[in-house]
Amino acid sequence: MSTSDRKIGFYNFAFHKHGRPDDELYFDRELFKDFLEDVTNLPETERLIRIEQYNKAICLETIVIDPTPGGFLIKVLFKSCKYNHNPKYMSSIDGSERETDKQPEEGEKEKTHLCMRINNLEAKVVLEERRSGITITGITNYLNNKLREYLTKNEKPKNFKLIYGIVPVGGFLQELERMSRLKISEIYTYKYMIGSEAYGLLDKEDLSMKEEIVITAKAKPKESLAKRTGAYIYNQITAEDSKVSRIRIYGNDQAGKDVMLDSLLIKKMEFINTTLDNDGTVNTASILGHMMVILGDEE
C-alpha cells in the first residue's frame, strides 16, 4: 500500500470580542462544540460555501466529537473543489489530448483534515497543510460564516468572532526573536514552589489542585513584554533542578498575525507519514489517527 508524507501545521482557536483590546481573548468550549454539532446537522447544500473570487467551493463533510476528561477531541473532514477550470486531459503515455467531460460548476474533490482538542481554555488545532486544500485562513472564514448563521438562528449575541493563532515548529528562541510583540506569557511551575516557606501562597496539602500551576504575565496595553525575559525563562527549562516545566507566549509575528509559542509544541515534527487510497488521495482514517496521537500527547 502506498504512503505519503504530509505536512502538519499547529494552530489554536480563540474567540475575540468586537471592540475589545486584541489581547483579551477567551474560549467557550460548550458553545463551540454545540456550534459544530449544529453545522454537522445541516443539509449538505447549507454546509457548502462558494468563494466566487477564487472559483472555489468549501464544504464541511464530517465531524466526530469524542468526550475526554478535560473536554473533547474533534476530528473534522473538509472537502473543496476549484470550479470553472476545465482544461483538456493529456495522456502520460503518448502525450495525446482529449476534451474533458467535466462541467464548469464541477471540480476535483480535495480533502483537508483537521483535528482539535478543546477544553475550557482553548482549542488546540492540528491541520493538514496542502496547496490544493483549505488553509487555516479559509477554514476560519468558513467557520465564522457558519457561526454568524448559528448565532442568528439561536438568538445569541453576535459580538465576537473566531480567530486563529499560529504555533510555529521552528526553534523556540528563533521564533521568539521573530515576534514583533509579546502580549501574554504563561509560566508553568509546580505547586510546591508557590506553597513553599519562601512564598507561602498556597496550601501544599490541597489534593484537589494539580501539581503543575500556571503563572500569567500580561503586557500593558499597546506595549510588549521583553524578549529577553522569555528567552531567560525558556533557558531555565533545560537547567538542572529547573523550577519551570513549560512556557507559552502569545503575541504577534512581523506580519501582525497572532502567534503562540509553546516550549512543548515547538518540538513537534511537521511531517507525518500516512497511507494513500487506491485513487492516490490520503486515507482519512490513517491521517486522522496520526493527528489524534499528536494531540493526545498534549493532555
Tab-separated table of C-alpha atoms in Angstrom:
chain	number	residue	atom	x	y	z
A	1	MET	CA	0.000	0.000	0.000
A	2	SER	CA	1.359	3.427	-0.959
A	3	THR	CA	2.239	6.046	1.636
A	4	SER	CA	2.964	9.764	1.537
A	5	ASP	CA	4.496	12.371	3.852
A	6	ARG	CA	2.016	15.106	4.779
A	7	LYS	CA	2.902	18.473	6.259
A	8	ILE	CA	1.148	19.331	9.500
A	9	GLY	CA	0.547	22.819	10.886
A	10	PHE	CA	-0.117	23.685	14.532
A	11	TYR	CA	-2.627	26.390	15.492
A	12	ASN	CA	-5.056	27.406	18.195
A	13	PHE	CA	-8.573	28.862	18.064
A	14	ALA	CA	-9.971	31.523	20.391
A	15	PHE	CA	-12.864	33.991	20.459
A	16	HIS	CA	-12.298	37.742	20.199
A	17	LYS	CA	-14.995	40.223	21.194
A	18	HIS	CA	-15.503	43.125	18.801
A	19	GLY	CA	-14.153	46.424	20.051
A	20	ARG	CA	-12.037	44.892	22.820
A	21	PRO	CA	-8.222	45.058	23.129
A	22	ASP	CA	-6.592	42.453	20.915
A	23	ASP	CA	-5.067	40.626	23.862
A	24	GLU	CA	-8.417	39.986	25.552
A	25	LEU	CA	-9.238	36.589	24.111
A	26	TYR	CA	-11.408	33.834	25.553
A	27	PHE	CA	-12.818	30.449	24.620
A	28	ASP	CA	-16.278	28.950	25.216
A	29	ARG	CA	-15.952	25.180	24.934
A	30	GLU	CA	-19.658	24.307	25.085
A	31	LEU	CA	-20.718	26.979	22.602
A	32	PHE	CA	-18.025	25.884	20.150
A	33	LYS	CA	-19.000	22.211	20.444
A	34	ASP	CA	-22.727	22.955	20.070
A	35	PHE	CA	-21.984	25.141	17.056
A	36	LEU	CA	-20.008	22.373	15.315
A	37	GLU	CA	-22.764	19.841	16.006
A	38	ASP	CA	-25.305	22.255	14.534
A	39	VAL	CA	-23.272	22.643	11.331
A	40	THR	CA	-22.985	18.854	11.035
A	41	ASN	CA	-26.781	18.520	11.106
A	42	LEU	CA	-27.304	20.994	8.251
A	43	PRO	CA	-28.157	19.670	4.770
A	44	GLU	CA	-25.099	19.477	2.540
A	45	THR	CA	-26.347	22.373	0.414
A	46	GLU	CA	-26.337	24.601	3.530
A	47	ARG	CA	-22.871	23.417	4.572
A	48	LEU	CA	-21.479	24.468	1.190
A	49	ILE	CA	-19.897	27.884	0.651
A	50	ARG	CA	-18.830	29.230	-2.748
A	51	ILE	CA	-15.993	31.754	-2.873
A	52	GLU	CA	-16.684	33.354	-6.239
A	53	GLN	CA	-13.494	35.443	-6.463
A	54	TYR	CA	-11.380	32.279	-6.241
A	55	ASN	CA	-13.772	29.909	-8.048
A	56	LYS	CA	-13.607	27.646	-5.016
A	57	ALA	CA	-16.276	25.752	-3.083
A	58	ILE	CA	-15.829	24.530	0.508
A	59	CYS	CA	-17.969	22.092	2.462
A	60	LEU	CA	-17.655	20.550	5.909
A	61	GLU	CA	-18.114	16.839	5.197
A	62	THR	CA	-17.927	15.059	8.569
A	63	ILE	CA	-17.257	15.784	12.243
A	64	VAL	CA	-16.660	13.246	15.022
A	65	ILE	CA	-16.692	14.583	18.602
A	66	ASP	CA	-15.401	12.337	21.398
A	67	PRO	CA	-15.558	13.375	25.077
A	68	THR	CA	-12.384	13.365	27.198
A	69	PRO	CA	-11.904	14.001	30.939
A	70	GLY	CA	-10.979	17.628	30.240
A	71	GLY	CA	-13.057	18.430	27.155
A	72	PHE	CA	-13.413	16.967	23.671
A	73	LEU	CA	-11.340	15.518	20.840
A	74	ILE	CA	-12.738	16.539	17.463
A	75	LYS	CA	-11.967	15.075	14.023
A	76	VAL	CA	-13.045	17.147	11.028
A	77	LEU	CA	-13.004	16.403	7.296
A	78	PHE	CA	-13.473	19.269	4.843
A	79	LYS	CA	-13.875	18.880	1.109
A	80	SER	CA	-13.315	21.521	-1.536
A	81	CYS	CA	-13.003	21.965	-5.269
A	82	LYS	CA	-11.872	24.571	-7.763
A	83	TYR	CA	-14.509	25.055	-10.452
A	84	ASN	CA	-14.540	26.912	-13.804
A	85	HIS	CA	-11.274	25.166	-14.628
A	86	ASN	CA	-11.800	22.662	-17.436
A	87	PRO	CA	-8.581	22.094	-19.405
A	88	LYS	CA	-8.135	19.138	-21.742
A	89	TYR	CA	-6.890	15.777	-20.499
A	90	MET	CA	-3.379	14.780	-21.550
A	91	SER	CA	-2.093	11.199	-21.772
A	92	SER	CA	1.027	10.369	-19.741
A	93	ILE	CA	1.826	7.612	-22.287
A	94	ASP	CA	1.816	9.346	-25.668
A	95	GLY	CA	1.010	12.993	-24.899
A	96	SER	CA	-2.327	12.889	-26.750
A	97	GLU	CA	-5.153	15.151	-25.616
A	98	ARG	CA	-8.922	14.903	-25.364
A	99	GLU	CA	-11.740	17.146	-24.242
A	100	THR	CA	-12.838	16.930	-20.622
A	101	ASP	CA	-16.369	15.864	-19.700
A	102	LYS	CA	-16.239	17.948	-16.510
A	103	GLN	CA	-18.943	20.609	-16.201
A	104	PRO	CA	-17.986	24.263	-15.423
A	105	GLU	CA	-19.515	24.033	-11.924
A	106	GLU	CA	-17.552	20.857	-11.115
A	107	GLY	CA	-14.017	20.380	-9.818
A	108	GLU	CA	-11.809	17.617	-8.486
A	109	LYS	CA	-12.594	16.880	-4.843
A	110	GLU	CA	-9.787	17.781	-2.436
A	111	LYS	CA	-9.797	16.596	1.180
A	112	THR	CA	-8.440	18.599	4.119
A	113	HIS	CA	-8.183	17.001	7.567
A	114	LEU	CA	-8.222	18.842	10.881
A	115	CYS	CA	-8.137	17.651	14.495
A	116	MET	CA	-8.797	19.629	17.651
A	117	ARG	CA	-8.513	19.159	21.383
A	118	ILE	CA	-10.781	21.640	23.162
A	119	ASN	CA	-11.058	22.444	26.854
A	120	ASN	CA	-12.256	25.365	28.953
A	121	LEU	CA	-9.278	27.499	27.949
A	122	GLU	CA	-8.562	26.905	24.272
A	123	ALA	CA	-8.839	24.802	21.128
A	124	LYS	CA	-5.559	23.211	20.018
A	125	VAL	CA	-5.594	22.572	16.279
A	126	VAL	CA	-3.584	20.250	14.034
A	127	LEU	CA	-4.177	20.857	10.309
A	128	GLU	CA	-3.148	19.003	7.159
A	129	GLU	CA	-1.342	21.624	5.056
A	130	ARG	CA	-1.876	21.305	1.287
A	131	ARG	CA	-1.664	23.872	-1.511
A	132	SER	CA	-4.734	22.370	-3.181
A	133	GLY	CA	-6.628	22.030	0.106
A	134	ILE	CA	-8.033	24.622	2.510
A	135	THR	CA	-5.759	26.921	4.516
A	136	ILE	CA	-6.276	27.803	8.172
A	137	THR	CA	-7.474	31.232	6.993
A	138	GLY	CA	-10.035	29.612	4.698
A	139	ILE	CA	-11.247	27.306	7.470
A	140	THR	CA	-11.528	30.187	9.952
A	141	ASN	CA	-13.502	32.264	7.442
A	142	TYR	CA	-15.773	29.286	6.743
A	143	LEU	CA	-16.411	28.684	10.454
A	144	ASN	CA	-17.098	32.384	11.092
A	145	ASN	CA	-19.605	32.400	8.229
A	146	LYS	CA	-21.460	29.453	9.761
A	147	LEU	CA	-21.025	30.828	13.295
A	148	ARG	CA	-22.891	34.024	12.370
A	149	GLU	CA	-25.739	31.925	10.973
A	150	TYR	CA	-25.791	29.765	14.116
A	151	LEU	CA	-25.844	32.760	16.482
A	152	THR	CA	-28.601	34.471	14.488
A	153	LYS	CA	-30.733	31.324	14.385
A	154	ASN	CA	-30.369	30.761	18.132
A	155	GLU	CA	-30.765	34.465	19.043
A	156	LYS	CA	-27.358	34.633	20.709
A	157	PRO	CA	-25.086	37.713	20.885
A	158	LYS	CA	-23.050	38.228	17.711
A	159	ASN	CA	-20.383	40.486	19.235
A	160	PHE	CA	-17.453	38.099	18.760
A	161	LYS	CA	-15.674	36.072	16.110
A	162	LEU	CA	-13.336	33.111	15.871
A	163	ILE	CA	-9.638	33.868	15.319
A	164	TYR	CA	-6.639	31.596	14.956
A	165	GLY	CA	-3.105	31.745	16.279
A	166	ILE	CA	-0.050	30.122	14.710
A	167	VAL	CA	2.112	27.654	16.594
A	168	PRO	CA	5.477	27.641	14.750
A	169	VAL	CA	7.549	24.452	14.505
A	170	GLY	CA	10.964	26.100	14.411
A	171	GLY	CA	13.269	26.598	17.388
A	172	PHE	CA	11.642	28.417	20.307
A	173	LEU	CA	14.307	31.105	20.672
A	174	GLN	CA	14.479	31.597	16.903
A	175	GLU	CA	10.714	32.102	16.669
A	176	LEU	CA	10.742	34.311	19.766
A	177	GLU	CA	13.215	36.656	18.094
A	178	ARG	CA	10.937	36.930	15.042
A	179	MET	CA	7.961	38.111	17.076
A	180	SER	CA	7.105	41.802	16.914
A	181	ARG	CA	5.097	41.911	20.143
A	182	LEU	CA	4.777	39.687	23.222
A	183	LYS	CA	1.397	40.162	24.888
A	184	ILE	CA	0.955	37.293	27.341
A	185	SER	CA	3.405	34.877	28.958
A	186	GLU	CA	2.273	31.722	30.760
A	187	ILE	CA	4.898	30.114	33.004
A	188	TYR	CA	4.243	26.542	34.152
A	189	THR	CA	5.770	25.717	37.529
A	190	TYR	CA	4.967	23.401	40.424
A	191	LYS	CA	2.558	23.717	43.324
A	192	TYR	CA	5.249	23.058	45.906
A	193	MET	CA	7.139	26.156	44.705
A	194	ILE	CA	4.269	28.559	45.348
A	195	GLY	CA	3.408	26.782	48.576
A	196	SER	CA	6.977	26.771	49.869
A	197	GLU	CA	8.048	28.574	53.017
A	198	ALA	CA	9.545	31.298	50.828
A	199	TYR	CA	6.198	32.196	49.254
A	200	GLY	CA	3.545	30.503	51.363
A	201	LEU	CA	0.770	31.448	48.942
A	202	LEU	CA	-0.894	28.050	48.560
A	203	ASP	CA	-1.936	25.143	50.726
A	204	LYS	CA	0.514	22.414	49.682
A	205	GLU	CA	-1.845	19.758	51.068
A	206	ASP	CA	-4.775	20.691	48.795
A	207	LEU	CA	-5.172	17.374	46.939
A	208	SER	CA	-7.770	18.818	44.545
A	209	MET	CA	-5.148	21.078	42.957
A	210	LYS	CA	-2.954	19.910	40.082
A	211	GLU	CA	0.764	19.642	40.803
A	212	GLU	CA	1.513	21.966	37.880
A	213	ILE	CA	0.247	25.540	38.109
A	214	VAL	CA	0.344	28.444	35.655
A	215	ILE	CA	1.555	31.979	36.339
A	216	THR	CA	0.331	34.532	33.776
A	217	ALA	CA	2.064	37.815	32.965
A	218	LYS	CA	0.415	40.395	30.654
A	219	ALA	CA	1.969	43.357	28.902
A	220	LYS	CA	0.455	46.796	29.376
A	221	PRO	CA	-1.941	47.886	26.579
A	222	LYS	CA	-0.064	48.671	23.349
A	223	GLU	CA	3.224	47.514	24.909
A	224	SER	CA	5.277	44.299	24.737
A	225	LEU	CA	6.928	42.020	27.254
A	226	ALA	CA	10.727	41.914	26.941
A	227	LYS	CA	12.030	39.157	24.662
A	228	ARG	CA	14.996	38.626	26.969
A	229	THR	CA	12.580	37.617	29.729
A	230	GLY	CA	11.020	34.926	27.553
A	231	ALA	CA	14.460	33.690	26.490
A	232	TYR	CA	15.668	33.583	30.097
A	233	ILE	CA	12.657	31.561	31.267
A	234	TYR	CA	12.959	29.163	28.316
A	235	ASN	CA	16.606	28.520	29.133
A	236	GLN	CA	15.599	27.705	32.714
A	237	ILE	CA	13.553	24.742	31.467
A	238	THR	CA	16.683	22.845	30.451
A	239	ALA	CA	18.649	23.789	33.574
A	240	GLU	CA	19.339	21.219	36.285
A	241	ASP	CA	16.664	21.212	39.033
A	242	SER	CA	14.564	23.602	36.939
A	243	LYS	CA	11.571	25.176	38.668
A	244	VAL	CA	9.884	25.796	35.291
A	245	SER	CA	8.388	22.952	33.221
A	246	ARG	CA	6.946	24.879	30.277
A	247	ILE	CA	6.448	28.377	28.873
A	248	ARG	CA	3.843	29.668	26.434
A	249	ILE	CA	3.957	33.121	24.871
A	250	TYR	CA	1.118	34.808	22.958
A	251	GLY	CA	1.856	37.707	20.635
A	252	ASN	CA	2.213	38.813	17.020
A	253	ASP	CA	4.636	37.972	14.240
A	254	GLN	CA	6.160	40.555	11.890
A	255	ALA	CA	3.009	40.467	9.728
A	256	GLY	CA	0.749	41.162	12.711
A	257	LYS	CA	-0.706	37.641	12.819
A	258	ASP	CA	-1.493	36.080	16.196
A	259	VAL	CA	1.227	33.623	17.228
A	260	MET	CA	1.513	31.234	20.153
A	261	LEU	CA	4.951	29.884	21.064
A	262	ASP	CA	4.885	26.758	23.208
A	263	SER	CA	8.064	25.146	24.531
A	264	LEU	CA	6.241	21.789	24.395
A	265	LEU	CA	4.644	22.032	20.953
A	266	ILE	CA	7.710	23.646	19.434
A	267	LYS	CA	9.461	20.244	19.468
A	268	LYS	CA	6.869	18.547	17.237
A	269	MET	CA	7.673	17.073	13.835
A	270	GLU	CA	5.998	18.929	10.982
A	271	PHE	CA	5.521	15.864	8.733
A	272	ILE	CA	3.651	12.591	9.250
A	273	ASN	CA	3.672	9.502	7.027
A	274	THR	CA	0.173	8.386	6.052
A	275	THR	CA	-1.454	5.719	3.885
A	276	LEU	CA	-2.923	6.537	0.451
A	277	ASP	CA	-6.116	5.112	-1.046
A	278	ASN	CA	-6.164	3.487	-4.486
A	279	ASP	CA	-7.146	6.798	-6.126
A	280	GLY	CA	-3.989	8.454	-4.776
A	281	THR	CA	-5.747	10.517	-2.103
A	282	VAL	CA	-4.807	10.305	1.555
A	283	ASN	CA	-6.659	7.709	3.624
A	284	THR	CA	-8.826	9.622	6.096
A	285	ALA	CA	-8.631	7.065	8.919
A	286	SER	CA	-4.841	6.876	8.589
A	287	ILE	CA	-4.084	10.597	8.721
A	288	LEU	CA	-6.650	11.338	11.434
A	289	GLY	CA	-5.146	8.550	13.524
A	290	HIS	CA	-1.702	10.145	13.311
A	291	MET	CA	-3.093	13.598	14.087
A	292	MET	CA	-5.009	12.361	17.126
A	293	VAL	CA	-1.826	10.790	18.500
A	294	ILE	CA	-0.137	14.201	18.252
A	295	LEU	CA	-2.984	15.875	20.128
A	296	GLY	CA	-3.111	13.041	22.636
A	297	ASP	CA	0.417	13.870	23.745
A	298	GLU	CA	-0.784	17.288	24.877
A	299	GLU	CA	-3.139	16.120	27.629
